[in-house]
Amino acid sequence: MELKRLEVGQVLLIISTDTGTKRDFHSFVAATTHKLIKEEDDGSGTYRFWLEVGARS
């Protein structure tokens, strides 16, 4: 997983066409130290999420 390669504070851009991704990312960040800093829906079925890496336990 690319997230494990990043340092704390770095931002990962995730691009998805899965309609469940929005729900999944909100649940994921609620259960981790990562932060969802931005999300976009371009209206054509493509979703973009910017995830800031949080501290590792």
CSV table of N, CA and C in Angstrom, one decimal:
chain,number,residue,atom,x,y,z
A,1,MET,N,0.8,-1.2,0.0
A,1,MET,CA,0.0,0.0,0.0
A,1,MET,C,0.9,1.2,0.0
A,2,GLU,N,0.6,2.2,-0.9
A,2,GLU,CA,1.4,3.4,-1.0
A,2,GLU,C,1.5,4.2,0.3
A,3,LEU,N,0.4,4.2,1.0
A,3,LEU,CA,0.3,5.0,2.3
A,3,LEU,C,1.5,4.6,3.2
A,4,LYS,N,1.9,3.4,3.3
A,4,LYS,CA,3.0,2.9,4.2
A,4,LYS,C,4.3,3.5,3.8
A,5,ARG,N,4.5,3.9,2.5
A,5,ARG,CA,5.7,4.4,2.0
A,5,ARG,C,5.9,5.9,2.3
A,6,LEU,N,4.9,6.6,2.7
A,6,LEU,CA,4.9,8.0,2.9
A,6,LEU,C,5.3,8.4,4.4
A,7,GLU,N,5.8,9.5,4.5
A,7,GLU,CA,6.2,10.1,5.8
A,7,GLU,C,5.0,10.8,6.4
A,8,VAL,N,5.0,10.9,7.8
A,8,VAL,CA,3.9,11.6,8.4
A,8,VAL,C,3.9,13.1,7.9
A,9,GLY,N,2.7,13.5,7.5
A,9,GLY,CA,2.5,14.9,7.0
A,9,GLY,C,2.4,14.9,5.5
A,10,GLN,N,2.9,13.9,4.8
A,10,GLN,CA,2.8,13.9,3.4
A,10,GLN,C,1.4,13.6,2.9
A,11,VAL,N,1.1,14.0,1.7
A,11,VAL,CA,-0.3,13.8,1.2
A,11,VAL,C,-0.3,12.9,0.0
A,12,LEU,N,-1.3,12.0,0.1
A,12,LEU,CA,-1.5,11.0,-0.9
A,12,LEU,C,-2.8,11.3,-1.7
A,13,LEU,N,-2.8,11.4,-3.0
A,13,LEU,CA,-3.9,11.6,-3.8
A,13,LEU,C,-4.5,10.3,-4.3
A,14,ILE,N,-5.7,10.0,-4.0
A,14,ILE,CA,-6.4,8.8,-4.4
A,14,ILE,C,-7.4,9.1,-5.4
A,15,ILE,N,-7.4,8.5,-6.6
A,15,ILE,CA,-8.4,8.7,-7.6
A,15,ILE,C,-9.2,7.4,-7.7
A,16,SER,N,-10.5,7.5,-7.7
A,16,SER,CA,-11.4,6.3,-7.7
A,16,SER,C,-12.6,6.5,-8.6
A,17,THR,N,-13.2,5.4,-9.1
A,17,THR,CA,-14.4,5.5,-9.8
A,17,THR,C,-15.5,4.6,-9.0
A,18,ASP,N,-15.2,4.2,-7.8
A,18,ASP,CA,-16.0,3.4,-7.0
A,18,ASP,C,-16.9,4.3,-6.2
A,19,THR,N,-18.2,4.2,-6.3
A,19,THR,CA,-19.2,5.1,-5.6
A,19,THR,C,-19.1,4.9,-4.1
A,20,GLY,N,-18.7,3.8,-3.6
A,20,GLY,CA,-18.6,3.6,-2.2
A,20,GLY,C,-17.3,4.2,-1.5
A,21,THR,N,-16.5,4.7,-2.4
A,21,THR,CA,-15.2,5.3,-1.8
A,21,THR,C,-15.4,6.4,-0.8
A,22,LYS,N,-16.3,7.3,-1.1
A,22,LYS,CA,-16.5,8.4,-0.1
A,22,LYS,C,-16.8,7.9,1.3
A,23,ARG,N,-17.8,6.9,1.3
A,23,ARG,CA,-18.1,6.4,2.6
A,23,ARG,C,-16.9,5.6,3.2
A,24,ASP,N,-16.2,4.9,2.4
A,24,ASP,CA,-15.1,4.1,2.9
A,24,ASP,C,-14.0,5.0,3.5
A,25,PHE,N,-13.6,6.1,2.8
A,25,PHE,CA,-12.6,7.0,3.3
A,25,PHE,C,-13.0,7.7,4.5
A,26,HIS,N,-14.2,8.1,4.7
A,26,HIS,CA,-14.6,8.7,5.9
A,26,HIS,C,-14.5,7.8,7.1
A,27,SER,N,-14.9,6.5,6.9
A,27,SER,CA,-14.8,5.5,7.9
A,27,SER,C,-13.3,5.2,8.2
A,28,PHE,N,-12.5,5.2,7.2
A,28,PHE,CA,-11.0,4.9,7.4
A,28,PHE,C,-10.4,6.0,8.2
A,29,VAL,N,-10.6,7.2,7.9
A,29,VAL,CA,-9.9,8.3,8.6
A,29,VAL,C,-10.5,8.4,10.1
A,30,ALA,N,-11.7,8.0,10.3
A,30,ALA,CA,-12.3,8.0,11.6
A,30,ALA,C,-11.6,7.0,12.5
A,31,ALA,N,-11.1,5.9,11.9
A,31,ALA,CA,-10.5,4.8,12.6
A,31,ALA,C,-8.9,4.9,12.7
A,32,THR,N,-8.4,5.9,12.1
A,32,THR,CA,-6.9,6.1,12.0
A,32,THR,C,-6.5,7.5,12.4
A,33,THR,N,-5.2,7.7,12.4
A,33,THR,CA,-4.7,9.1,12.6
A,33,THR,C,-4.5,9.9,11.4
A,34,HIS,N,-4.9,9.3,10.2
A,34,HIS,CA,-4.8,10.1,9.0
A,34,HIS,C,-5.9,11.1,8.9
A,35,LYS,N,-5.8,12.1,8.0
A,35,LYS,CA,-6.7,13.1,7.8
A,35,LYS,C,-7.1,13.3,6.4
A,36,LEU,N,-8.4,13.3,6.1
A,36,LEU,CA,-8.9,13.6,4.8
A,36,LEU,C,-9.0,15.1,4.6
A,37,ILE,N,-8.1,15.7,3.8
A,37,ILE,CA,-8.0,17.1,3.8
A,37,ILE,C,-8.8,17.7,2.6
A,38,LYS,N,-9.1,16.9,1.6
A,38,LYS,CA,-9.9,17.4,0.5
A,38,LYS,C,-10.5,16.3,-0.2
A,39,GLU,N,-11.7,16.5,-0.8
A,39,GLU,CA,-12.3,15.5,-1.6
A,39,GLU,C,-13.1,16.2,-2.8
A,40,GLU,N,-13.1,15.6,-3.9
A,40,GLU,CA,-13.8,16.1,-5.1
A,40,GLU,C,-14.5,15.1,-5.8
A,41,ASP,N,-15.7,15.4,-6.3
A,41,ASP,CA,-16.5,14.6,-7.2
A,41,ASP,C,-16.6,15.4,-8.5
A,42,ASP,N,-16.1,14.9,-9.6
A,42,ASP,CA,-16.1,15.7,-10.8
A,42,ASP,C,-17.4,15.6,-11.6
A,43,GLY,N,-18.3,14.9,-11.0
A,43,GLY,CA,-19.7,14.8,-11.7
A,43,GLY,C,-19.7,13.7,-12.8
A,44,SER,N,-18.6,13.1,-13.1
A,44,SER,CA,-18.6,12.1,-14.2
A,44,SER,C,-18.3,10.7,-13.6
A,45,GLY,N,-18.3,10.6,-12.3
A,45,GLY,CA,-18.0,9.3,-11.7
A,45,GLY,C,-16.6,9.1,-11.3
A,46,THR,N,-15.8,10.2,-11.3
A,46,THR,CA,-14.5,10.1,-10.8
A,46,THR,C,-14.4,10.9,-9.5
A,47,TYR,N,-13.8,10.3,-8.5
A,47,TYR,CA,-13.7,10.9,-7.2
A,47,TYR,C,-12.2,11.0,-6.8
A,48,ARG,N,-11.8,12.2,-6.2
A,48,ARG,CA,-10.5,12.4,-5.8
A,48,ARG,C,-10.4,12.7,-4.3
A,49,PHE,N,-9.5,12.1,-3.6
A,49,PHE,CA,-9.3,12.3,-2.2
A,49,PHE,C,-7.9,12.6,-1.9
A,50,TRP,N,-7.6,13.6,-1.0
A,50,TRP,CA,-6.3,13.9,-0.6
A,50,TRP,C,-6.2,13.5,0.9
A,51,LEU,N,-5.4,12.6,1.2
A,51,LEU,CA,-5.2,12.0,2.5
A,51,LEU,C,-3.9,12.4,3.1
A,52,GLU,N,-3.9,13.1,4.2
A,52,GLU,CA,-2.6,13.4,4.9
A,52,GLU,C,-2.3,12.3,5.8
A,53,VAL,N,-1.0,11.9,5.8
A,53,VAL,CA,-0.6,10.8,6.6
A,53,VAL,C,-0.4,11.2,8.0
A,54,GLY,N,-1.0,10.5,8.9
A,54,GLY,CA,-1.0,10.8,10.4
A,54,GLY,C,0.1,10.0,11.0
A,55,ALA,N,0.3,10.2,12.3
A,55,ALA,CA,1.4,9.5,13.1
A,55,ALA,C,1.1,8.0,13.1
A,56,ARG,N,2.1,7.2,13.1
A,56,ARG,CA,2.0,5.8,13.2
A,56,ARG,C,2.1,5.4,14.7
A,57,SER,N,1.3,4.4,15.1
A,57,SER,CA,1.3,4.0,16.5
A,57,SER,C,2.4,3.0,16.7
